Amino acid sequence: ASRARAPYTTQACDVCRRKKTRCNGAKPVCGPCEASKRHYECSWTGDPVRHPRTEAHFEALRKRISALEAYCEDLKSMIDKCNKDHGGLSTYIPLRPSPEYQELEIEEADNSSQELVAATENLKLEDRDLVMYGNVSPFRFALVPAQHSSKFPEIMADPNARYVLWLDGVSSSHVNLSFDWSRHLPVNLPLTRHEHDKIIDLLFSFFTSWCLRVVPTLFLRDMYRAIASSGTVKTPHYSPMLHNALIALATAFSDDPHINSFKNREQYAIKAKSYLEYECEKPNICVVQALGLLGSFHATNGDQNLGYLYFGMSARVGQILGLEVDCSRLVKAGKISHDDMLDRNWAHWTAFSWDVCWSLYVGRDCSVPIPAHVGDVPIPFVDSAFDQMAWHHPGAKIPPQPSFLSKTFAATCELCVVARRVMEVVWVLPLFKISFLQLNNWKSHLCAEVDITPTNRDFSTPHRLMLHLFFWLMFMILHRPLFNCKAQPVYSSEGEIDHKKVCKRAADNILQILQTWRTLYTLRYVPVTLIHAVFSAGTVFLLMGGNSLVKVELCIQYLNETGKSWKCATNIGAILQQLLENQ
């Protein structure tokens, strides 16, 4: 005989009704909820306690988790700073929860099939340079003959030799006048050795020092090695394409109208491009820099889309080389040198920071990937000896001083990591608050050699001025979307933020830095990021209206002065002028 069916209750609880299971109607907690330990969910409102979770819900949770993790890191850094400044205990560290997911340990196996499934050795050594192939690529398994010969067979007797710039005040006795410095440059163009060295020194001082796009000492060392050799020598910091790309930009800083004319400058860019396929076939980090500088050449002449294309090629070469991959194990294995690893780390962070500047300039997504863990490719270490090398520009009428190039570059990389987050979360309020704290935290941790104060402002180097100008630009970009919003607290324990006042403060600081730059160096010698900052400050003064419109006119004046070197500044100044007339 069949069992008698148990009677249904007249009303099921919310949980049983949603799950379509039998409810016994017991109150306050029914039998099924009691058995499944859903005491707190059992209710009788007639509405389901929990709605089905959507992908949007889980995405919101992921963003919330990311925001909280970032906030925890900021709080930790604040605690560490308090402990360092005022003393204290680190008893909170053992309370930190351990990661929920631990990295799986894969036992080493002699079986060759292990290589087919493990995400290992994606970097292959080809022609003395590392090349990246993903796990699914067949080229990862190709056999490449080992290279054991010296990179510089003919000059190892004098490893410290380098090309000496013939600048004003440098005796000709210190210069090898017979050196074939123009071997890879176009022929029959009006450029002397003295003028070549003068303008490339200006470019190193005012353009490539921002984001450290070229390390001058290494470029000059490798220029000597490459040209002094009777054969073709591949070096990490010099190539014919890189040399021509640099001169295509540097000629804009010449006072000779025949040299700084676009027609003349374009010949160097064309010559650089003639080496493109040859150098890209077996690239090294030189190619990353050369293509990026060609992008800057086009951008400075008002062709930002063509420039963006060349920078995109630069980013792709960086991916070919796998610059975002930790290669420390290959150093330990003896496959590459420690210097090679440092070169790769520098090239990655140069490309990363350059990418952030480009993305801000054209308002597009970034191209250079972030490593899975930022620690995988450490921010370039501070080289004290390199930082003590004198920086001097005779036209500034300030005494020589330590360059602190590596310290400034390290701080720039840290700021660009925060800037990347700002760009990604500028419209997400919880993450906006995190970014606000991260920017302030970055500023509060600057070392004295990199910070700008009223006492050192009047002899600040260009790269240090650019670092602070970029900080205020990011501050402005973070707050400008909320310009007309009501003031609101950052966190419940802190005061309110008046976004309008914050934007004005950032714009005023940018203007102050510009005035310092103009007084010390003139606005003829600037990187492109400065032009973007001037325009952004001008838009804030436009939004302020009233008496602030005078400062808009000042921004337009500064852009026109910069336009004597870079055409894009004149174009952007015309855009700002049009916005002012429409106000």
Coordinates of C-alpha atoms in Angstrom, one line a residue:
A1 CA 0.0 0.0 0.0
S2 CA 1.2 3.5 -0.8
R3 CA 2.1 5.9 2.0
A4 CA -0.4 8.5 2.9
R5 CA 0.6 12.0 1.6
A6 CA 1.5 14.4 4.4
P7 CA -0.8 17.4 4.5
Y8 CA 0.5 20.7 3.1
T9 CA 0.6 23.8 5.3
T10 CA -1.7 26.6 4.3
Q11 CA 1.3 29.0 4.0
A12 CA 5.0 28.0 3.4
C13 CA 7.8 30.2 4.8
D14 CA 9.7 32.4 2.4
V15 CA 12.7 30.0 2.2
C16 CA 10.6 26.9 1.4
R17 CA 8.5 28.7 -1.0
R18 CA 11.5 30.0 -3.0
K19 CA 13.1 26.5 -2.9
K20 CA 9.8 24.8 -3.7
T21 CA 10.2 22.4 -0.9
R22 CA 7.6 21.1 1.6
C23 CA 7.2 23.3 4.6
N24 CA 5.5 22.0 7.9
G25 CA 4.4 25.5 8.8
A26 CA 6.0 25.5 12.3
K27 CA 6.6 29.0 13.6
P28 CA 8.8 30.9 14.3
V29 CA 11.2 28.4 12.5
C30 CA 9.8 25.7 10.3
G31 CA 11.1 22.1 10.3
P32 CA 13.1 22.3 7.1
C33 CA 14.8 25.6 8.0
E34 CA 15.6 24.1 11.5
A35 CA 17.1 21.1 9.9
S36 CA 19.2 23.1 7.4
K37 CA 20.3 25.6 10.0
R38 CA 18.5 28.5 8.3
H39 CA 17.1 29.9 11.5
Y40 CA 17.8 33.5 10.6
E41 CA 16.4 33.2 7.1
C42 CA 13.1 31.6 8.0
S43 CA 10.5 34.3 7.8
W44 CA 6.8 34.7 6.8
T45 CA 6.6 38.0 4.9
G46 CA 5.4 36.5 1.7
D47 CA 8.6 37.7 -0.1
P48 CA 11.7 35.6 -0.7
V49 CA 14.6 36.3 1.7
R50 CA 17.3 36.1 -1.0
H51 CA 16.9 36.9 -4.7
P52 CA 18.9 34.9 -7.2
R53 CA 22.4 36.2 -7.5
T54 CA 23.2 37.9 -10.8
E55 CA 26.6 38.3 -12.4
A56 CA 26.3 42.0 -11.6
H57 CA 26.0 41.2 -8.0
F58 CA 29.2 39.1 -8.0
E59 CA 31.0 41.7 -9.9
A60 CA 30.0 44.3 -7.3
L61 CA 31.3 41.9 -4.6
R62 CA 34.6 41.6 -6.4
K63 CA 34.9 45.3 -6.7
R64 CA 34.1 45.7 -3.0
I65 CA 36.7 43.1 -2.0
S66 CA 39.3 44.9 -4.2
A67 CA 38.4 48.2 -2.5
L68 CA 38.7 46.8 1.0
E69 CA 42.0 45.0 0.2
A70 CA 43.4 48.3 -1.1
Y71 CA 42.1 50.1 1.9
C72 CA 43.7 47.6 4.2
E73 CA 47.0 48.1 2.5
D74 CA 46.7 51.8 2.9
L75 CA 45.9 51.4 6.6
K76 CA 48.8 49.1 7.0
S77 CA 51.2 51.6 5.5
M78 CA 49.8 54.3 7.7
I79 CA 50.3 52.1 10.8
D80 CA 53.9 51.3 9.7
K81 CA 54.6 55.0 9.2
C82 CA 53.2 55.8 12.7
N83 CA 55.3 53.0 14.2
K84 CA 58.4 54.3 12.4
D85 CA 57.8 58.0 13.3
H86 CA 56.5 57.6 16.9
G87 CA 57.4 54.1 17.9
G88 CA 55.0 51.2 18.5
L89 CA 54.5 47.5 18.3
S90 CA 53.7 45.2 15.4
T91 CA 51.4 43.0 17.4
Y92 CA 48.7 43.4 14.8
I93 CA 50.7 41.4 12.2
P94 CA 49.9 37.9 13.6
L95 CA 46.2 38.9 13.5
R96 CA 46.4 39.2 9.7
P97 CA 44.4 36.4 8.1
S98 CA 46.3 34.0 5.9
P99 CA 45.4 33.8 2.2
E100 CA 42.5 31.6 1.5
Y101 CA 44.1 30.0 -1.5
Q102 CA 47.7 28.9 -1.3
E103 CA 49.9 28.4 -4.4
L104 CA 49.9 24.8 -5.5
E105 CA 53.2 23.1 -5.3
I106 CA 54.0 21.0 -8.4
E107 CA 56.4 18.3 -7.8
E108 CA 59.4 18.3 -10.2
A109 CA 59.3 15.5 -12.6
D110 CA 61.7 14.1 -15.1
N111 CA 58.9 13.3 -17.5
S112 CA 59.2 15.6 -20.5
S113 CA 55.4 15.8 -20.7
Q114 CA 55.5 18.0 -17.6
E115 CA 56.6 20.9 -19.8
L116 CA 53.5 20.5 -21.9
V117 CA 51.1 21.3 -19.0
A118 CA 53.1 23.5 -16.6
A119 CA 53.2 27.3 -17.0
T120 CA 57.0 27.4 -16.9
E121 CA 59.8 28.8 -19.0
N122 CA 57.7 31.0 -21.2
L123 CA 60.8 33.1 -21.8
K124 CA 63.2 31.7 -24.4
L125 CA 66.7 33.0 -25.1
E126 CA 66.9 33.9 -28.8
D127 CA 70.0 35.7 -30.2
R128 CA 71.1 36.6 -26.6
D129 CA 67.7 38.3 -25.9
L130 CA 64.7 36.8 -24.0
V131 CA 61.5 36.4 -26.1
M132 CA 58.1 35.5 -24.6
Y133 CA 55.9 32.7 -25.9
G134 CA 52.6 31.7 -24.1
N135 CA 51.8 28.3 -22.9
V136 CA 49.8 27.3 -26.0
S137 CA 52.4 28.5 -28.5
P138 CA 54.3 25.9 -30.5
F139 CA 57.3 28.2 -30.7
R140 CA 57.9 27.7 -26.9
F141 CA 59.3 24.3 -27.7
A142 CA 61.6 25.2 -30.6
L143 CA 65.2 24.5 -30.1
V144 CA 67.5 27.5 -30.4
P145 CA 71.3 27.1 -30.6
A146 CA 73.0 28.4 -27.5
Q147 CA 75.1 31.6 -27.9
H148 CA 78.3 31.6 -25.9
S149 CA 80.2 34.5 -27.6
S150 CA 80.8 37.8 -25.9
K151 CA 78.4 40.6 -26.7
F152 CA 81.2 43.0 -27.2
P153 CA 84.2 41.0 -28.4
E154 CA 86.3 43.9 -29.6
I155 CA 86.0 46.4 -26.8
M156 CA 86.2 44.3 -23.6
A157 CA 89.7 45.6 -23.1
D158 CA 88.2 49.0 -22.3
P159 CA 84.7 48.3 -20.8
N160 CA 84.4 51.9 -19.4
A161 CA 84.9 53.6 -22.8
R162 CA 81.9 55.8 -23.9
Y163 CA 81.0 58.5 -26.4
V164 CA 81.8 61.9 -24.9
L165 CA 79.5 64.8 -25.6
W166 CA 81.2 67.8 -27.0
L167 CA 79.4 70.5 -25.1
D168 CA 80.3 74.1 -24.4
G169 CA 83.2 74.2 -21.9
V170 CA 84.4 70.7 -22.9
S171 CA 87.9 70.7 -24.2
S172 CA 88.5 69.1 -27.6
S173 CA 91.3 67.2 -26.1
H174 CA 88.7 65.1 -24.2
V175 CA 86.8 64.3 -27.4
N176 CA 87.7 61.8 -30.1
L177 CA 87.1 64.1 -33.1
S178 CA 87.7 61.2 -35.6
F179 CA 84.9 59.1 -34.1
D180 CA 82.2 58.2 -36.7
W181 CA 79.3 59.6 -34.6
S182 CA 77.0 60.0 -37.6
R183 CA 77.5 56.6 -39.1
H184 CA 73.8 55.6 -38.9
L185 CA 72.3 59.1 -39.4
P186 CA 71.1 60.5 -42.8
V187 CA 73.8 62.1 -44.9
N188 CA 73.8 65.6 -46.3
L189 CA 71.8 67.2 -43.5
P190 CA 72.9 70.3 -41.7
L191 CA 74.1 68.8 -38.4
T192 CA 77.6 69.2 -36.9
R193 CA 79.1 67.1 -34.2
H194 CA 78.9 70.0 -31.7
E195 CA 75.2 70.8 -32.5
H196 CA 74.4 67.0 -32.4
D197 CA 75.8 66.7 -28.9
K198 CA 74.2 69.9 -27.7
I199 CA 70.7 69.0 -28.7
I200 CA 70.9 65.4 -27.5
D201 CA 72.1 66.7 -24.1
L202 CA 69.0 69.0 -24.0
L203 CA 66.8 66.1 -24.9
F204 CA 68.3 64.0 -22.1
S205 CA 67.9 66.8 -19.6
F206 CA 64.3 67.9 -20.4
F207 CA 62.5 65.2 -22.4
T208 CA 63.7 61.7 -21.8
S209 CA 64.5 62.3 -18.1
W210 CA 60.7 62.2 -17.6
C211 CA 59.9 58.4 -17.1
L212 CA 63.6 57.8 -17.7
R213 CA 63.0 56.8 -21.3
V214 CA 66.8 56.7 -22.0
V215 CA 69.6 56.3 -19.5
P216 CA 72.1 58.7 -20.9
T217 CA 75.3 57.1 -19.6
L218 CA 74.2 53.7 -20.9
F219 CA 73.2 55.1 -24.3
L220 CA 76.6 56.9 -24.7
R221 CA 78.4 53.7 -23.5
D222 CA 76.6 51.5 -26.0
M223 CA 76.9 54.1 -28.8
Y224 CA 80.7 53.9 -28.4
R225 CA 80.6 50.1 -28.4
A226 CA 78.3 49.8 -31.4
I227 CA 80.2 52.3 -33.6
A228 CA 83.7 51.5 -32.5
S229 CA 83.2 47.9 -33.6
S230 CA 84.1 47.0 -37.1
G231 CA 81.1 44.7 -37.4
T232 CA 77.5 44.8 -36.4
V233 CA 77.2 44.8 -32.6
K234 CA 73.8 44.5 -30.9
T235 CA 73.7 46.4 -27.6
P236 CA 70.8 46.9 -25.1
H237 CA 70.9 50.7 -25.0
Y238 CA 71.9 51.8 -28.5
S239 CA 70.7 51.0 -32.0
P240 CA 70.5 53.0 -35.3
M241 CA 66.7 53.2 -35.0
L242 CA 67.0 54.6 -31.5
H243 CA 69.7 57.1 -32.4
N244 CA 67.7 58.5 -35.3
A245 CA 64.4 58.6 -33.3
L246 CA 66.2 60.6 -30.6
I247 CA 67.6 63.1 -33.1
A248 CA 64.2 63.5 -34.8
L249 CA 63.0 64.8 -31.4
A250 CA 66.2 66.6 -30.3
T251 CA 66.4 68.8 -33.4
A252 CA 63.3 70.6 -32.2
F253 CA 65.5 72.1 -29.5
S254 CA 68.0 73.6 -31.9
D255 CA 68.1 77.3 -32.4
D256 CA 69.1 76.9 -36.0
P257 CA 65.9 77.2 -38.2
H258 CA 67.4 74.9 -40.8
I259 CA 67.9 72.2 -38.2
N260 CA 64.6 72.5 -36.3
S261 CA 62.4 72.7 -39.4
F262 CA 59.9 69.9 -39.7
K263 CA 61.2 68.9 -43.1
N264 CA 64.7 68.3 -41.7
R265 CA 63.5 66.6 -38.6
E266 CA 61.3 64.3 -40.6
Q267 CA 64.3 62.9 -42.4
Y268 CA 65.6 61.4 -39.1
A269 CA 62.2 59.8 -38.4
I270 CA 62.2 58.3 -41.9
K271 CA 65.7 57.0 -41.4
A272 CA 64.7 55.5 -38.1
K273 CA 61.8 53.7 -39.7
S274 CA 64.1 52.3 -42.4
Y275 CA 65.6 50.1 -39.6
L276 CA 62.2 49.0 -38.3
E277 CA 61.8 45.5 -39.8
Y278 CA 65.5 44.7 -39.3
E279 CA 65.5 45.5 -35.6
C280 CA 62.0 44.2 -34.9
E281 CA 62.8 40.8 -36.4
K282 CA 65.1 40.0 -33.4
P283 CA 64.2 42.8 -31.0
N284 CA 65.7 43.9 -27.7
I285 CA 64.8 46.7 -25.3
C286 CA 66.3 49.3 -27.7
V287 CA 63.4 48.7 -30.1
V288 CA 60.9 49.3 -27.3
Q289 CA 62.4 52.7 -26.7
A290 CA 62.9 53.6 -30.3
L291 CA 59.3 52.9 -31.3
G292 CA 58.1 54.8 -28.3
L293 CA 60.2 57.8 -29.2
L294 CA 58.9 57.7 -32.8
G295 CA 55.4 57.8 -31.3
S296 CA 56.5 60.9 -29.4
F297 CA 57.9 62.5 -32.6
H298 CA 54.5 62.2 -34.3
A299 CA 52.5 63.3 -31.2
T300 CA 54.6 66.4 -30.8
N301 CA 53.9 67.4 -34.4
G302 CA 50.1 67.1 -33.8
D303 CA 49.7 63.6 -35.2
Q304 CA 48.6 62.0 -31.9
N305 CA 46.8 59.0 -33.6
L306 CA 49.9 58.1 -35.6
G307 CA 52.0 58.6 -32.5
Y308 CA 49.6 56.3 -30.5
L309 CA 50.1 53.7 -33.2
Y310 CA 53.8 53.7 -32.9
F311 CA 53.6 53.5 -29.1
G312 CA 51.3 50.6 -29.5
M313 CA 54.0 48.9 -31.6
S314 CA 56.4 49.7 -28.8
A315 CA 54.1 48.0 -26.2
R316 CA 53.8 45.0 -28.5
V317 CA 57.5 44.6 -28.7
G318 CA 57.6 44.8 -24.9
Q319 CA 55.2 41.8 -24.8
I320 CA 57.3 39.9 -27.3
L321 CA 60.2 40.3 -24.9
G322 CA 58.0 39.4 -21.9
L323 CA 59.1 42.5 -20.0
E324 CA 56.2 42.0 -17.5
V325 CA 57.5 38.5 -16.6
D326 CA 59.8 37.8 -13.6
C327 CA 63.1 36.6 -15.0
S328 CA 65.0 36.2 -11.7
R329 CA 65.1 32.4 -12.1
L330 CA 66.9 32.7 -15.3
V331 CA 69.6 34.8 -13.6
K332 CA 70.0 32.1 -11.0
A333 CA 70.2 29.5 -13.7
G334 CA 73.0 31.5 -15.4
K335 CA 71.1 32.1 -18.6
I336 CA 71.1 35.9 -18.4
S337 CA 73.1 38.3 -16.3
H338 CA 71.9 40.3 -13.3
D339 CA 72.5 43.5 -15.4
D340 CA 70.2 42.0 -18.2
M341 CA 67.5 41.6 -15.6
L342 CA 67.9 45.2 -14.3
D343 CA 67.7 46.4 -17.9
R344 CA 64.5 44.5 -18.5
N345 CA 62.9 45.7 -15.3
W346 CA 63.8 49.3 -16.2
A347 CA 62.4 48.9 -19.7
H348 CA 59.1 47.5 -18.3
W349 CA 58.6 50.3 -15.9
T350 CA 59.6 52.9 -18.5
A351 CA 57.0 51.5 -20.9
F352 CA 54.4 51.2 -18.1
S353 CA 54.8 54.8 -17.0
W354 CA 54.9 56.0 -20.6
D355 CA 51.8 54.1 -21.3
V356 CA 49.9 55.8 -18.4
C357 CA 50.9 59.2 -19.9
W358 CA 49.8 58.2 -23.4
S359 CA 46.5 56.9 -22.1
L360 CA 45.8 60.1 -20.3
Y361 CA 46.8 62.2 -23.3
V362 CA 44.5 60.5 -25.8
G363 CA 41.8 59.2 -23.3
R364 CA 42.1 55.5 -24.2
D365 CA 42.8 52.2 -22.5
C366 CA 46.3 51.3 -21.4
S367 CA 48.4 49.0 -23.6
V368 CA 51.1 47.7 -21.2
P369 CA 49.9 44.9 -19.0
I370 CA 50.3 45.0 -15.3
P371 CA 52.2 42.0 -13.8
A372 CA 50.0 39.5 -12.0
H373 CA 51.9 40.6 -8.9
V374 CA 53.6 44.0 -9.0
G375 CA 56.5 42.5 -7.0
D376 CA 57.2 40.2 -9.9
V377 CA 58.9 43.0 -11.7
P378 CA 60.3 45.2 -9.0
I379 CA 60.3 49.0 -9.4
P380 CA 63.9 49.9 -10.4
F381 CA 66.2 50.2 -7.4
V382 CA 67.7 53.5 -6.4
D383 CA 71.3 53.7 -7.6
S384 CA 73.1 56.1 -5.3
A385 CA 76.2 56.4 -7.5
F386 CA 74.0 57.2 -10.5
D387 CA 72.0 59.7 -8.5
Q388 CA 75.1 61.6 -7.5
M389 CA 76.1 62.3 -11.1
A390 CA 75.8 66.1 -11.6
W391 CA 72.8 67.6 -13.4
H392 CA 73.5 71.0 -14.9
H393 CA 72.0 73.3 -17.4
P394 CA 74.0 76.5 -18.0
G395 CA 71.0 78.5 -19.1
A396 CA 69.3 78.0 -15.8
K397 CA 72.0 79.9 -13.9
I398 CA 71.9 77.5 -11.0
P399 CA 74.9 75.5 -9.8
P400 CA 75.4 71.8 -10.6
Q401 CA 73.5 69.4 -8.3
P402 CA 73.0 65.6 -7.9
S403 CA 70.5 64.4 -10.5
F404 CA 68.6 62.0 -8.3
L405 CA 67.3 60.5 -11.6
S406 CA 66.8 57.0 -10.2
K407 CA 65.0 58.2 -7.1
T408 CA 62.7 60.4 -9.1
F409 CA 62.1 57.5 -11.6
A410 CA 61.2 55.1 -8.7
A411 CA 58.8 57.6 -7.3
T412 CA 57.3 58.2 -10.8
C413 CA 56.7 54.4 -11.2
E414 CA 54.9 54.3 -7.8
L415 CA 52.8 57.3 -8.8
C416 CA 51.9 55.7 -12.1
V417 CA 50.7 52.6 -10.4
V418 CA 48.3 54.8 -8.4
A419 CA 47.5 56.7 -11.5
R420 CA 46.5 53.5 -13.4
R421 CA 44.1 52.7 -10.5
V422 CA 42.7 56.3 -10.6
M423 CA 42.0 55.9 -14.4
E424 CA 40.2 52.6 -13.8
V425 CA 38.0 53.7 -10.9
V426 CA 37.4 57.4 -11.3
W427 CA 33.6 56.9 -11.5
V428 CA 33.3 54.3 -8.8
L429 CA 32.8 56.1 -5.5
P430 CA 34.1 53.5 -3.0
L431 CA 37.2 53.0 -5.1
F432 CA 37.5 56.8 -5.7
K433 CA 37.9 57.1 -1.9
I434 CA 40.7 54.5 -2.0
S435 CA 42.5 56.3 -4.8
F436 CA 42.2 59.6 -3.0
L437 CA 44.0 58.0 0.0
Q438 CA 46.6 56.4 -2.2
L439 CA 47.6 59.6 -3.8
N440 CA 47.9 61.4 -0.5
N441 CA 49.8 58.4 0.9
W442 CA 52.3 58.5 -2.0
K443 CA 52.9 62.2 -1.5
S444 CA 53.4 61.8 2.3
H445 CA 56.1 59.2 1.7
L446 CA 58.3 61.1 -0.7
C447 CA 61.9 61.4 0.3
A448 CA 63.5 64.8 0.7
E449 CA 65.6 64.5 -2.4
V450 CA 62.5 64.1 -4.6
D451 CA 60.1 66.4 -2.7
I452 CA 59.6 70.0 -3.6
T453 CA 59.5 72.6 -0.8
P454 CA 59.6 76.4 -0.8
T455 CA 63.4 76.2 0.0
N456 CA 64.3 74.0 -3.0
R457 CA 61.7 74.9 -5.6
D458 CA 63.9 77.5 -7.3
F459 CA 66.6 75.0 -8.2
S460 CA 64.5 71.9 -8.9
T461 CA 65.5 69.7 -11.8
P462 CA 63.0 69.2 -14.7
H463 CA 62.2 65.6 -13.9
R464 CA 61.4 66.5 -10.3
L465 CA 59.1 69.3 -11.4
M466 CA 57.4 66.9 -13.8
L467 CA 56.9 64.3 -11.0
H468 CA 55.0 66.9 -8.9
L469 CA 53.2 68.3 -11.9
F470 CA 52.0 64.8 -12.8
F471 CA 50.8 64.3 -9.1
W472 CA 48.6 67.4 -9.3
L473 CA 47.4 66.3 -12.8
M474 CA 46.2 63.0 -11.3
F475 CA 44.6 64.8 -8.4
M476 CA 42.7 66.9 -10.8
I477 CA 41.6 64.0 -13.0
L478 CA 40.4 62.2 -9.9
H479 CA 38.2 65.1 -8.7
R480 CA 37.1 66.9 -11.9
P481 CA 34.2 64.5 -12.7
L482 CA 32.8 65.4 -9.3
F483 CA 33.4 69.2 -9.7
N484 CA 29.7 70.1 -9.4
C485 CA 28.9 67.5 -6.8
K486 CA 28.1 68.3 -3.2
A487 CA 31.0 68.1 -0.7
Q488 CA 31.1 64.6 0.9
P489 CA 33.2 62.8 3.5
V490 CA 36.0 60.5 2.4
Y491 CA 35.3 58.2 5.4
S492 CA 33.0 58.8 8.3
S493 CA 35.9 59.8 10.6
E494 CA 37.2 62.5 8.2
G495 CA 36.0 65.9 7.0
E496 CA 34.2 66.6 3.8
I497 CA 35.9 67.0 0.4
D498 CA 35.0 70.1 -1.7
H499 CA 35.9 68.8 -5.1
K500 CA 35.7 72.3 -6.6
K501 CA 38.3 73.6 -4.2
V502 CA 40.5 70.5 -4.6
C503 CA 40.5 71.0 -8.4
K504 CA 41.4 74.7 -8.1
R505 CA 44.2 73.8 -5.7
A506 CA 45.6 71.3 -8.1
A507 CA 45.3 73.7 -11.0
D508 CA 47.0 76.5 -9.0
N509 CA 49.9 74.1 -8.1
I510 CA 50.3 73.2 -11.8
L511 CA 50.5 76.8 -12.7
Q512 CA 53.1 77.5 -10.0
I513 CA 55.2 74.6 -11.3
L514 CA 54.9 76.0 -14.8
Q515 CA 56.0 79.4 -13.7
T516 CA 59.1 77.9 -11.9
W517 CA 59.9 75.9 -15.1
R518 CA 59.5 78.9 -17.3
T519 CA 61.7 81.0 -15.1
L520 CA 64.5 78.4 -14.8
Y521 CA 64.5 76.8 -18.2
T522 CA 61.9 78.5 -20.5
L523 CA 59.0 76.5 -21.9
R524 CA 60.9 75.5 -25.1
Y525 CA 62.3 72.4 -23.4
V526 CA 59.4 70.3 -22.1
P527 CA 57.9 66.8 -22.4
V528 CA 54.4 66.2 -23.8
T529 CA 52.9 65.4 -20.5
L530 CA 53.4 68.9 -19.4
I531 CA 51.3 70.2 -22.3
H532 CA 48.4 67.9 -21.2
A533 CA 48.7 69.3 -17.6
V534 CA 48.5 72.9 -18.8
F535 CA 45.4 72.2 -20.8
S536 CA 43.8 70.3 -17.9
A537 CA 44.5 73.2 -15.5
G538 CA 43.0 75.6 -18.1
T539 CA 39.8 73.6 -18.1
V540 CA 39.5 73.9 -14.3
F541 CA 39.9 77.6 -14.5
L542 CA 37.2 77.7 -17.2
L543 CA 34.9 75.8 -14.9
M544 CA 35.6 78.2 -12.1
G545 CA 34.8 81.2 -14.3
G546 CA 34.9 84.8 -13.1
N547 CA 38.4 86.0 -12.2
S548 CA 39.9 82.6 -13.0
L549 CA 39.4 83.2 -16.7
V550 CA 42.6 85.3 -16.6
K551 CA 44.5 82.2 -15.7
V552 CA 43.0 80.4 -18.7
E553 CA 44.6 83.1 -20.9
L554 CA 47.9 82.5 -19.0
C555 CA 47.6 78.7 -19.8
I556 CA 47.0 79.6 -23.5
Q557 CA 50.1 81.8 -23.5
Y558 CA 52.2 79.0 -21.9
L559 CA 51.0 76.5 -24.6
N560 CA 51.9 78.9 -27.4
E561 CA 55.4 79.4 -25.9
T562 CA 55.8 75.6 -25.8
G563 CA 54.6 75.5 -29.4
K564 CA 57.9 76.9 -30.5
S565 CA 59.2 73.4 -30.1
W566 CA 56.2 71.2 -30.2
K567 CA 53.4 71.9 -32.7
C568 CA 50.9 69.9 -30.6
A569 CA 51.1 72.6 -27.9
T570 CA 49.9 75.2 -30.4
N571 CA 47.1 73.0 -31.5
I572 CA 46.0 72.3 -27.9
G573 CA 46.3 76.0 -27.1
A574 CA 43.9 76.7 -30.0
I575 CA 41.4 74.2 -28.5
L576 CA 41.6 75.9 -25.1
Q577 CA 41.2 79.3 -26.8
Q578 CA 38.0 78.1 -28.5
L579 CA 36.6 76.8 -25.2
L580 CA 37.3 80.2 -23.6
E581 CA 35.5 82.1 -26.5
N582 CA 32.5 79.8 -26.1
Q583 CA 32.4 80.4 -22.3

